[in-house]
CSV table of C-alpha atoms in Angstrom, one decimal:
chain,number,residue,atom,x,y,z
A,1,UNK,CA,-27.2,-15.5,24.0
A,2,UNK,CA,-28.0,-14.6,20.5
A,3,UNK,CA,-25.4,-13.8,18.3
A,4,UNK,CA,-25.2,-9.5,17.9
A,5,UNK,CA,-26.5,-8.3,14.4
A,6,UNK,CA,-23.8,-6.4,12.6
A,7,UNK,CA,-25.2,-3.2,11.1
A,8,UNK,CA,-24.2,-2.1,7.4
A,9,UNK,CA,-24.8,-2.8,3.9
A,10,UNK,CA,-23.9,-5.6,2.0
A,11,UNK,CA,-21.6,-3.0,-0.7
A,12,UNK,CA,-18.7,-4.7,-2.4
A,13,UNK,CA,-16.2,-3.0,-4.2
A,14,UNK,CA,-12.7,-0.8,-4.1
A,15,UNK,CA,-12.1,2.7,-3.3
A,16,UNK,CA,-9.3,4.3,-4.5
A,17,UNK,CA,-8.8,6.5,-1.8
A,18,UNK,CA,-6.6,9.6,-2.0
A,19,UNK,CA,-5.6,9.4,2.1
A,20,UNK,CA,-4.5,12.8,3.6
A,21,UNK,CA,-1.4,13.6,5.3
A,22,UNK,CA,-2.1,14.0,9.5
A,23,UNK,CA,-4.1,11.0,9.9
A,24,UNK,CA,-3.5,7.4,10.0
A,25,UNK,CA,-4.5,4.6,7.9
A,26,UNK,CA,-7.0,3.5,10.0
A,27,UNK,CA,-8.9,6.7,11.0
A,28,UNK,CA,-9.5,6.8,7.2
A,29,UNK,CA,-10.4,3.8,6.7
A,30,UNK,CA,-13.1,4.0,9.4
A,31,UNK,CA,-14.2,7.8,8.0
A,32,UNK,CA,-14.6,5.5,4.5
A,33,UNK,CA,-16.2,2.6,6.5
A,34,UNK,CA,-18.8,5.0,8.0
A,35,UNK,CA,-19.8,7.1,4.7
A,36,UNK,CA,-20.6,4.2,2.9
A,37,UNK,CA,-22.9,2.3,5.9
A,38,UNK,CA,-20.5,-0.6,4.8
A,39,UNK,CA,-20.9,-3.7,7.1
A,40,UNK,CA,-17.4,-4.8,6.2
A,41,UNK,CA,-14.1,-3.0,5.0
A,42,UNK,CA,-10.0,-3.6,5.5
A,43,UNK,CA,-7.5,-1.8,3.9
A,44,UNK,CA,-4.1,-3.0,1.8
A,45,UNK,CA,-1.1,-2.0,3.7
A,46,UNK,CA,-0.5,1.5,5.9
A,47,UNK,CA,0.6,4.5,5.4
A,48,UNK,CA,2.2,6.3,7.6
A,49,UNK,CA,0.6,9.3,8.8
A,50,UNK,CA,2.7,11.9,6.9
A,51,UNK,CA,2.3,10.2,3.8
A,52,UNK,CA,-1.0,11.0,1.4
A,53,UNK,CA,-2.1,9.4,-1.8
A,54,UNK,CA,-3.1,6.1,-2.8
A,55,UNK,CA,-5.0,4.0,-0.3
A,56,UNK,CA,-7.1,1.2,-1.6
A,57,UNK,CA,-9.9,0.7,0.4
A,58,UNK,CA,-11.8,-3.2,0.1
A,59,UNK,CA,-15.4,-2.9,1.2
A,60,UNK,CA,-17.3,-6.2,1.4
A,61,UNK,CA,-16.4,-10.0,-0.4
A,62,UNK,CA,-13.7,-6.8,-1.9
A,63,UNK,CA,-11.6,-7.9,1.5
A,64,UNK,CA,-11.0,-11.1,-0.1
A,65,UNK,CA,-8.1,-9.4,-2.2
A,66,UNK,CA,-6.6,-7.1,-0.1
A,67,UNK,CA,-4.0,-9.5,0.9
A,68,UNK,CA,-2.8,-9.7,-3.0
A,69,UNK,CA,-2.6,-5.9,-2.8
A,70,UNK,CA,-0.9,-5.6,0.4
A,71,UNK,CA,2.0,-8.0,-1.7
A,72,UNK,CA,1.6,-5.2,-4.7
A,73,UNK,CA,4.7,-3.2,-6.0
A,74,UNK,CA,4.2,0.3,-4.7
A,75,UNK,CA,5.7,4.0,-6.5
A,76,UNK,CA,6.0,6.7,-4.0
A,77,UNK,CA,6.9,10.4,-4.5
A,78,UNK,CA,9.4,11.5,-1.6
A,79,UNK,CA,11.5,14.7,-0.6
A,80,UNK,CA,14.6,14.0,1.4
A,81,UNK,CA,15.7,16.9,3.9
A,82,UNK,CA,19.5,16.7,3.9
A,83,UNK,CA,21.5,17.2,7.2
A,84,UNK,CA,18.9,16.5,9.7
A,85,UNK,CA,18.3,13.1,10.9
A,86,UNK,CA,15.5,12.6,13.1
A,87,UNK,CA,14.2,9.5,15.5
A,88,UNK,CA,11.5,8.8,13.2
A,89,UNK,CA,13.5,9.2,10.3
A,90,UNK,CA,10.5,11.8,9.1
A,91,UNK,CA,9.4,15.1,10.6
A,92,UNK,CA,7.3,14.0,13.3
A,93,UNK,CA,10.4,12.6,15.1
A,94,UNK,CA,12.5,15.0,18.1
A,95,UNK,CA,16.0,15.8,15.6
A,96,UNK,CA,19.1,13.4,16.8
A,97,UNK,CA,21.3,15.4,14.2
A,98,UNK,CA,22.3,18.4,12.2
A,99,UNK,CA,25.3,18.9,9.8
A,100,UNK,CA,26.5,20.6,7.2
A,101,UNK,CA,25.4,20.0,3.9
A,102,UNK,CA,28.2,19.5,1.5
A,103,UNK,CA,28.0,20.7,-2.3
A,104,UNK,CA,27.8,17.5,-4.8
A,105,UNK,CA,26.7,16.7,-8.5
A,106,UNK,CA,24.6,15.4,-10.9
A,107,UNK,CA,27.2,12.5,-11.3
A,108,UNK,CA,28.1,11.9,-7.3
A,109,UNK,CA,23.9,11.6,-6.9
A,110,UNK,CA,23.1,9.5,-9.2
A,111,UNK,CA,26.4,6.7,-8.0
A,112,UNK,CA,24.6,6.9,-4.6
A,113,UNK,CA,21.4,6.4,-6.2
A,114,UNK,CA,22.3,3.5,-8.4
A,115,UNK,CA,24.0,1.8,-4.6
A,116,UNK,CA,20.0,1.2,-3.8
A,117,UNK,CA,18.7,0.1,-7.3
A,118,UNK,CA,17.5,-3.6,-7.6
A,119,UNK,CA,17.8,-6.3,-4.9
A,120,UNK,CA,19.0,-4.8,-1.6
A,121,UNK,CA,19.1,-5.6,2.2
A,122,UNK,CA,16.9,-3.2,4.3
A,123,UNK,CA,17.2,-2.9,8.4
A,124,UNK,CA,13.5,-2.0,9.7
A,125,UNK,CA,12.9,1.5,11.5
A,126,UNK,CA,12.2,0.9,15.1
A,127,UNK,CA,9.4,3.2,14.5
A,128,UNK,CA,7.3,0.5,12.6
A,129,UNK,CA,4.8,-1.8,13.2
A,130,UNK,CA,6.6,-4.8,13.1
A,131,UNK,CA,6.8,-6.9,16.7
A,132,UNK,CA,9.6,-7.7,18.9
A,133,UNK,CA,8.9,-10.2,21.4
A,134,UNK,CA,5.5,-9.5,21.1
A,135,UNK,CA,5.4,-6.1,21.5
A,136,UNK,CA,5.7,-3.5,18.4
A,137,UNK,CA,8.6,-2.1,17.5
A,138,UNK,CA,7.2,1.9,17.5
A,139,UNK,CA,6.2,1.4,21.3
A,140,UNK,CA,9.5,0.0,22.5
A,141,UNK,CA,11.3,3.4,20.4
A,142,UNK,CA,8.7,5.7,22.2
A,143,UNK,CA,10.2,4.1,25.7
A,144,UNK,CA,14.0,4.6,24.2
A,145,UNK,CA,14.7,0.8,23.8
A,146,UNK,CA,16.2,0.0,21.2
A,147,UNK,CA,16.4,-3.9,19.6
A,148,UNK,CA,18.6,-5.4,17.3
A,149,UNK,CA,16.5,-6.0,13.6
A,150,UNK,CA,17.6,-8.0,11.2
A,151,UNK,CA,18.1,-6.8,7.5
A,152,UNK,CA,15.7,-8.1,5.0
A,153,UNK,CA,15.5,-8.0,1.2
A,154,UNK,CA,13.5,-5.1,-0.8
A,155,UNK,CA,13.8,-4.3,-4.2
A,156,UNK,CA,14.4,-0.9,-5.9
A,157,UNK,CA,12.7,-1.8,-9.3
A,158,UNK,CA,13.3,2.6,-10.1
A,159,UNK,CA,14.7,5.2,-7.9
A,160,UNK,CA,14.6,9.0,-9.8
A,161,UNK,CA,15.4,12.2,-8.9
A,162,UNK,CA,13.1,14.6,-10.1
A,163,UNK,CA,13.8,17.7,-8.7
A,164,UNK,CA,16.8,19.2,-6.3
A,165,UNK,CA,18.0,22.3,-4.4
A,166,UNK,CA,21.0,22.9,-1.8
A,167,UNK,CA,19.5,20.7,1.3
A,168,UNK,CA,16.7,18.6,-0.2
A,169,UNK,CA,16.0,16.1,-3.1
A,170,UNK,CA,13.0,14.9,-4.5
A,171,UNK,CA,13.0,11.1,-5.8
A,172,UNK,CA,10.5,8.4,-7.6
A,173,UNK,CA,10.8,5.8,-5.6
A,174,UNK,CA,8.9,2.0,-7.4
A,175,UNK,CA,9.7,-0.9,-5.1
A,176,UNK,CA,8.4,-3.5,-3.7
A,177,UNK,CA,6.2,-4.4,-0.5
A,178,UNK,CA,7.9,-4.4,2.6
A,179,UNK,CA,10.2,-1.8,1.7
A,180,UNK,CA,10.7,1.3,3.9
A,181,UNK,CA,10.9,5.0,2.2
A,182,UNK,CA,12.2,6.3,5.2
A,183,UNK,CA,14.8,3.4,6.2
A,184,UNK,CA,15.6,4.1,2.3
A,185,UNK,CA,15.9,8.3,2.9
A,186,UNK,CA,18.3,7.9,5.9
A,187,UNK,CA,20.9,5.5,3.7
A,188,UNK,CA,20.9,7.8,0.9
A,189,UNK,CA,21.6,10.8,3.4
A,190,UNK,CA,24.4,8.8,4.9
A,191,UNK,CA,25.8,7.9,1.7
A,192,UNK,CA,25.7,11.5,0.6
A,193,UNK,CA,27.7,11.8,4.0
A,194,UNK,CA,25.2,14.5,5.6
A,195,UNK,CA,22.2,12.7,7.0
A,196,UNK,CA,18.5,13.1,5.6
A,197,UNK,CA,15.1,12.1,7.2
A,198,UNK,CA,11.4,12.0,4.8
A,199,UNK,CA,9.9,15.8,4.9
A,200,UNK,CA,6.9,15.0,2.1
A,201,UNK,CA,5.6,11.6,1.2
A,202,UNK,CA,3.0,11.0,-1.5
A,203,UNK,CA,1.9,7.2,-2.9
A,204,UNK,CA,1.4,7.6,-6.3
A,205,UNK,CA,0.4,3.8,-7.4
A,206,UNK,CA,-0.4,0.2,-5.3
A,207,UNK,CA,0.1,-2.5,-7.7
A,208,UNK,CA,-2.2,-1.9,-10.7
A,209,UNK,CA,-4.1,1.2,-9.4
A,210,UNK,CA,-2.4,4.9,-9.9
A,211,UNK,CA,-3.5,8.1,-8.7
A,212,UNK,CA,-5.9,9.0,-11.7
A,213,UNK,CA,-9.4,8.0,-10.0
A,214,UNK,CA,-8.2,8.9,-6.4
A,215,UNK,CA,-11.1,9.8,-4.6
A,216,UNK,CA,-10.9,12.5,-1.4
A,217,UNK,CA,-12.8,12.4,1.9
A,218,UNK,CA,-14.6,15.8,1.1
A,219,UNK,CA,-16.1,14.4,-2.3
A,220,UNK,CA,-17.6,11.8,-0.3
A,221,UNK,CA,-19.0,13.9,2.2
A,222,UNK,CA,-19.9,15.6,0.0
A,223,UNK,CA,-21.9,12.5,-2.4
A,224,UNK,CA,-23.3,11.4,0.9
A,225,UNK,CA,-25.5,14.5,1.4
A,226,UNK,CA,-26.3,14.9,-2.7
A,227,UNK,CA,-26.1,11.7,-4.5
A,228,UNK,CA,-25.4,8.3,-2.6
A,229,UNK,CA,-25.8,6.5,-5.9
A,230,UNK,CA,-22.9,8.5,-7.0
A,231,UNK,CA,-21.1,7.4,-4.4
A,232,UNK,CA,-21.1,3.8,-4.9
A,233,UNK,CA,-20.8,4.2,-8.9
A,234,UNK,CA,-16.9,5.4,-7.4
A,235,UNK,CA,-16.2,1.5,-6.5
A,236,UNK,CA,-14.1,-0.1,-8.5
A,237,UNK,CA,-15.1,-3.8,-9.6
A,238,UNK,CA,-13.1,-6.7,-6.9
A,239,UNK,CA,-11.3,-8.0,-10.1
A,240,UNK,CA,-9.5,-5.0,-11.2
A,241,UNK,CA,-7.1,-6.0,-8.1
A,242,UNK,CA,-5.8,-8.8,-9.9
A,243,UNK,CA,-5.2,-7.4,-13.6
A,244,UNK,CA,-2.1,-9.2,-13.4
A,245,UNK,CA,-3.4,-12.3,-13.5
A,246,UNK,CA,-4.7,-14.3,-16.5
A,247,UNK,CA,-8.4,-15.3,-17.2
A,248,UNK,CA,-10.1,-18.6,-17.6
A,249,UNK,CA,-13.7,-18.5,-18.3
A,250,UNK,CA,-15.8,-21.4,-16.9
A,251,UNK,CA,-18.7,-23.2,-18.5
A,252,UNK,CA,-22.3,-23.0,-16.7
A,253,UNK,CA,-21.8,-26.8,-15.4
A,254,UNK,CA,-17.8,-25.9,-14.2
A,255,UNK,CA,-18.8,-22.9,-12.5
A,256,UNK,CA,-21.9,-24.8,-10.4
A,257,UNK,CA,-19.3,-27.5,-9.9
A,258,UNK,CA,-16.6,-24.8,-8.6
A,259,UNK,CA,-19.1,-23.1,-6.4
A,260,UNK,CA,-19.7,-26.4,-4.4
A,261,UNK,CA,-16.1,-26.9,-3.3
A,262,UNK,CA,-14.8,-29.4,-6.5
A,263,UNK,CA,-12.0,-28.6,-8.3
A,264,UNK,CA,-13.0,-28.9,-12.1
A,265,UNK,CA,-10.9,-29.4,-15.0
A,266,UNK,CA,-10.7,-26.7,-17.9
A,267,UNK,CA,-9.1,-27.1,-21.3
A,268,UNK,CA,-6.8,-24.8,-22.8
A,269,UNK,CA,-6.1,-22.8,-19.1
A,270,UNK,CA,-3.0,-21.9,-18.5
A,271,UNK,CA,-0.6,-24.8,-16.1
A,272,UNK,CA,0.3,-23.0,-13.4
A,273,UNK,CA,-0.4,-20.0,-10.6
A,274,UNK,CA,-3.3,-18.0,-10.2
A,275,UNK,CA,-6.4,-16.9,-12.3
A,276,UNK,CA,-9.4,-15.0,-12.4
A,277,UNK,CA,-12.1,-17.0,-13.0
A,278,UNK,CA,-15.2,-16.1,-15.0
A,279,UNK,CA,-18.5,-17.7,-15.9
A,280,UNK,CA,-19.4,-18.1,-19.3
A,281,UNK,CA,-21.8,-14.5,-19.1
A,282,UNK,CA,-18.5,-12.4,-18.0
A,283,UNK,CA,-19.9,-12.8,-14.3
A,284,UNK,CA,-16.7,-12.5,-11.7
A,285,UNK,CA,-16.6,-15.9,-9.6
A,286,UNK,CA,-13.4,-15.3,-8.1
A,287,UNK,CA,-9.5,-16.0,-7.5
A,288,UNK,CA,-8.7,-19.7,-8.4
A,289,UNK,CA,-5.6,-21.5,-8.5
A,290,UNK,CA,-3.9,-24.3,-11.1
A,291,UNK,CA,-3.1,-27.7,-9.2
A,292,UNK,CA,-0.6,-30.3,-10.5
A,293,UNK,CA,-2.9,-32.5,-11.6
């Protein structure tokens, strides 16, 4: 049999997609994937269904990246309802608890808060992705089994509160990947002795992209029927993903070298970790990384 012809364009770049609340990660993804005829796409790392804002989207030789992305510090924006804990840990869960709310300061929040800043030890929701066994944890919860998960280490680089009233708080969360706004809502609510679970969730920044040049759904469906070139003038160049990174610029005859698989030698780089590499006209090659030798 002959192998099946994907359909789809040959697009490369990154979205900066501003996902809306009520549907997953995936279903906007594929909405993305669809409006852009792209033959290829991933995103870089999920969001849960209540939760909007920034959601990278990597169409094309873009995929390459996402996995740096997916290991990008995020910044969230996050309101905590006090004195309801819930199975989910977020409003779409069946409420577990209620109580009472008790009165507290400025000072008393912000020794809870500082509990959760820098290196801490984080036990995974059972509503997440994450496998047991084989099996994901979300569909053992929705069966009521419940397995033992061990802690593992996050970081709280920031954790602000910008705004609160008698049974809610709103915080700035920066952290870094792996780490769980809601396992991180129901501490603090504990802590504060009343409970808490996640009632509004907005990603405001994945590594070196912010919400400025978020892009929504309806604009694209909106480009698609006026101006496709539009459109694709929204992608963002593959490099911009690694801005952290330094860049090394290749001669003409390092660059042909490169390109055939043969690590080359370059004077003045820097010794160690990852670059972006660059031939000599400013053209992107790619991600490279510094050996030993």
């Amino acid at each position: 049999m002959g192998r099946r012809r994907v359909r789809g364009r040959d697009i490369n770049g990154i979205l900066l997609l501003d996902k809306p609340s009520g549907i997953t990660s995936n279903d906007a993804l594929q909405q993305v994937k669809r409006l852009y005829f792209a033959k290829k796409a991933g995103h870089t790392g999920s969001l849960d269904p209540l939760a909007s804002g920034v959601l990278p989207i990597c169409l094309g030789e873009a995929t390459k990246v996402s996995a740096f992305l997916l290991d990008a510090d995020k910044r969230y924006q996050v309101r905590l309802q006090l004195g309801v804990r819930t199975a989910t840990g977020d409003t779409e869960g069946e409420i577990l608890e209620t109580r009472p709310v008790e009165v507290y300061g400025d000072e008393r929040l912000e020794a809870v808060l500082e509990q959760f800043r820098g290196p801490i030890l984080q036990v995974p929701p059972m509503y997440s992705a994450l496998k047991h066994e084989g099996q994901r944890l979300y569909k053992l919860a929705r069966k009521g089994v419940e397995v033992e998960r061990e802690a593992r280490p996050v970081e709280i680089f920031a954790l602000t509160p910008d705004a609160r009233g008698d049974d809610w708080i709103d915080l700035d969360v920066h952290c870094s990947k792996g780490t769980y706004v809601r396992t991180l809502a129901e501490d603090i609510g504990e802590k504060l002795g009343c409970g808490a679970h996640v009632s509004a969730l907005r990603r405001s920044a994945v590594g070196p992209y912010s919400d400025e040049r978020l892009v929504t759904l309806e604009q694209l469906r909106q480009l698609k029927e006026d101006d496709m070139p539009a459109m694709d003038d929204l992608l963002l160049p593959i490099e911009t993903a690694l801005s952290q990174w330094p860049d090394v610029e290749l001669s003409a005859d390092a660059a042909f070298y490169l390109q055939q698989g043969q690590p080359v030698s370059v004077p003045h780089a820097p010794t160690s970790g990852w670059v972006r590499l660059y031939e000599s006209n400013r053209h992107f090659l790619g991600m490279g990384e510094i050996l030993d030798d």
